[in-house]
Tab-separated table of C-alpha atoms in Angstrom:
chain	number	residue	atom	x	y	z
J	174	MET	CA	0.000	0.000	0.000
J	175	ALA	CA	2.868	2.372	0.824
J	176	ALA	CA	4.460	1.661	-2.542
J	177	SER	CA	1.244	2.482	-4.418
J	178	LEU	CA	0.904	5.763	-2.509
J	179	ALA	CA	4.515	6.640	-3.326
J	180	LEU	CA	3.926	5.951	-7.020
J	181	ALA	CA	0.715	7.986	-7.011
J	182	ALA	CA	2.547	10.929	-5.431
J	183	CYS	CA	5.125	10.888	-8.237
J	184	SER	CA	2.608	10.859	-11.081
J	185	PRO	CA	2.816	14.068	-13.114
J	186	ILE	CA	0.220	16.810	-12.829
J	187	VAL	CA	-0.388	18.464	-16.212
J	188	ARG	CA	-2.062	21.877	-16.471
J	189	ASN	CA	-3.215	23.643	-19.631
J	190	HIS	CA	-3.396	27.442	-19.856
J	191	GLY	CA	-4.657	29.704	-22.624
J	192	TYR	CA	-6.149	29.168	-26.056
J	193	VAL	CA	-4.716	28.942	-29.562
J	194	PRO	CA	-7.141	28.609	-32.493
J	195	PRO	CA	-6.758	25.455	-34.600
J	196	ASP	CA	-5.395	25.565	-38.159
J	197	GLU	CA	-8.895	25.230	-39.634
J	198	GLU	CA	-9.999	28.499	-38.021
J	199	LEU	CA	-6.736	30.261	-38.923
J	200	ALA	CA	-7.265	29.265	-42.560
J	201	GLU	CA	-10.405	31.431	-42.559
J	202	ILE	CA	-8.316	34.575	-41.917
J	203	ALA	CA	-7.392	36.239	-45.233
J	204	VAL	CA	-4.275	38.423	-45.255
J	205	GLY	CA	-5.082	41.812	-46.799
J	206	LEU	CA	-8.875	41.390	-46.394
J	207	ASP	CA	-9.752	40.691	-42.773
J	208	THR	CA	-9.692	43.380	-40.100
J	209	ARG	CA	-9.349	43.402	-36.302
J	210	GLU	CA	-13.121	43.096	-35.964
J	211	THR	CA	-13.499	40.146	-38.355
J	212	VAL	CA	-10.564	38.322	-36.743
J	213	GLU	CA	-12.151	38.764	-33.327
J	214	GLU	CA	-15.487	37.475	-34.658
J	215	THR	CA	-13.828	34.433	-36.250
J	216	LEU	CA	-11.281	33.477	-33.583
J	217	GLY	CA	-12.570	35.134	-30.434
J	218	SER	CA	-10.843	37.702	-28.240
J	219	PRO	CA	-7.055	37.395	-28.085
J	220	GLY	CA	-5.212	36.670	-24.860
J	221	ALA	CA	-3.029	39.731	-25.486
J	222	SER	CA	-2.667	42.517	-27.999
J	223	GLY	CA	0.187	44.691	-29.198
J	224	VAL	CA	1.353	47.329	-26.778
J	225	ILE	CA	2.151	49.956	-29.398
J	226	ASP	CA	-0.895	51.046	-31.411
J	227	GLU	CA	-2.440	47.586	-30.965
J	228	SER	CA	-0.262	46.322	-33.816
J	229	GLY	CA	-1.208	42.676	-33.304
J	230	PHE	CA	-3.287	39.996	-31.598
J	231	TYR	CA	-1.586	37.188	-29.689
J	232	TYR	CA	-3.208	33.874	-28.815
J	233	VAL	CA	-1.060	31.971	-26.286
J	234	SER	CA	-1.363	28.422	-24.982
J	235	GLN	CA	0.991	26.474	-22.749
J	236	ARG	CA	1.150	23.109	-20.977
J	237	MET	CA	2.955	22.731	-17.688
J	238	GLN	CA	3.889	19.529	-15.917
J	239	GLN	CA	4.825	19.069	-12.277
J	240	ARG	CA	6.217	15.876	-10.786
J	241	GLY	CA	6.125	15.579	-7.013
J	242	TYR	CA	8.012	18.323	-5.219
J	243	ARG	CA	9.855	19.591	-8.312
J	244	GLU	CA	9.268	22.967	-9.925
J	245	PRO	CA	6.620	23.049	-12.684
J	246	GLU	CA	8.134	22.638	-16.132
J	247	VAL	CA	6.781	24.034	-19.422
J	248	ILE	CA	6.436	21.080	-21.787
J	249	ASP	CA	4.621	22.817	-24.657
J	250	ARG	CA	3.920	26.399	-25.682
J	251	GLU	CA	2.208	27.745	-28.778
J	252	ILE	CA	1.718	31.352	-29.854
J	253	VAL	CA	-0.284	32.633	-32.816
J	254	ALA	CA	0.595	36.208	-33.736
J	255	ILE	CA	-1.663	38.158	-36.094
J	256	SER	CA	-0.224	41.466	-37.300
J	257	PHE	CA	-2.205	44.460	-38.548
J	258	ASP	CA	-1.315	47.555	-40.529
J	259	ALA	CA	-2.227	51.122	-39.529
J	260	GLN	CA	-5.746	50.721	-40.992
J	261	GLY	CA	-6.367	47.537	-38.982
J	262	VAL	CA	-6.091	45.085	-41.891
J	263	VAL	CA	-4.310	41.734	-41.370
J	264	THR	CA	-0.743	41.753	-42.727
J	265	ASN	CA	0.594	38.452	-41.349
J	266	VAL	CA	-0.386	35.314	-39.426
J	267	GLU	CA	2.430	33.430	-37.683
J	268	ARG	CA	2.605	30.395	-35.386
J	269	PHE	CA	5.456	29.907	-32.915
J	270	GLY	CA	6.255	26.924	-30.721
J	271	LEU	CA	8.336	26.331	-27.621
J	272	GLU	CA	11.349	25.546	-29.818
J	273	ASP	CA	11.136	29.068	-31.341
J	274	GLY	CA	11.338	30.812	-27.988
J	275	ASN	CA	14.368	32.319	-26.353
J	276	VAL	CA	15.084	32.507	-22.669
J	277	VAL	CA	15.185	36.173	-21.720
J	278	ALA	CA	17.433	37.007	-18.803
J	279	LEU	CA	15.882	39.827	-16.834
J	280	SER	CA	18.343	42.353	-15.492
J	281	ARG	CA	17.718	43.852	-12.133
J	282	ARG	CA	18.987	47.328	-11.534
J	283	VAL	CA	19.467	48.186	-7.892
J	284	THR	CA	20.375	51.625	-6.654
J	285	ASP	CA	23.368	51.513	-4.355
J	286	SER	CA	22.981	53.043	-0.944
J	287	ASN	CA	25.094	56.111	-0.302
J	288	VAL	CA	25.462	55.331	3.417
J	289	GLN	CA	28.104	52.643	3.085
J	290	GLY	CA	30.714	52.895	5.815
J	291	ILE	CA	28.611	55.238	7.972
J	292	GLY	CA	27.450	53.825	11.297
J	293	PHE	CA	23.905	54.081	12.677
J	294	LEU	CA	24.697	56.770	15.288
J	295	ARG	CA	26.527	58.887	12.741
J	296	GLN	CA	23.490	58.696	10.403
J	297	LEU	CA	21.139	59.602	13.256
J	298	LEU	CA	23.216	62.487	14.587
J	299	GLY	CA	24.012	63.743	11.101
J	300	ASN	CA	20.344	64.672	10.632
J	301	LEU	CA	20.080	66.772	13.807
J	302	GLY	CA	21.200	69.963	12.095
J	303	ARG	CA	18.580	69.527	9.355
J	304	ILE	CA	15.535	69.497	11.632
J	305	ASN	CA	13.247	72.525	11.205
J	306	LEU	CA	11.781	73.320	14.634
J	307	ASP	CA	8.845	75.211	13.084
J	308	ASN	CA	7.523	71.942	11.661
J	309	LEU	CA	7.635	70.195	15.027
J	310	GLY	CA	4.496	70.456	17.129
J	311	GLY	CA	2.298	71.544	14.219
J	312	GLY	CA	3.264	75.127	14.190
C-alpha cells in the first residue's frame, strides 16, 4: 500500500493554460482582407494585444507539468501572432512553438545606498542639524 501511494505521489500533474485557435480556423483569416473586428469574430478575443498602437493579436497556450516536489516545467507552448497595418487590416499570421522561444534574462537594476561605511549613530546624529523646529508640534 505504501508503494502504491509513493507511485501515485510521483505521477505528473499536467495543467493547460490559454487558447490557440486550430489551423482550420486560422485558414479562414485572409491576409489583406480581414480586419481586427473580423478576426475577433472568427477566432474570439485574443489573450493579449500589441502594446504599441495595438499592432497585433496574440493567442497563447501552454502546458505545464509538475512531478512531485519539483518545480513546474513548461512542456509545450504555442503562440499565434496576427499582425495588422495602420488601418487595422491583417498583414501576417504566424505560429510559434516552444522551440522558437528564447530565454530572456531579466536584469535587475538596484540603486546603491550612499550610506556605506557610515554607522547608525553617525546617520542619526548627522540629521540633527537639518531638523526645522517650526515643523515640530504643528506650528
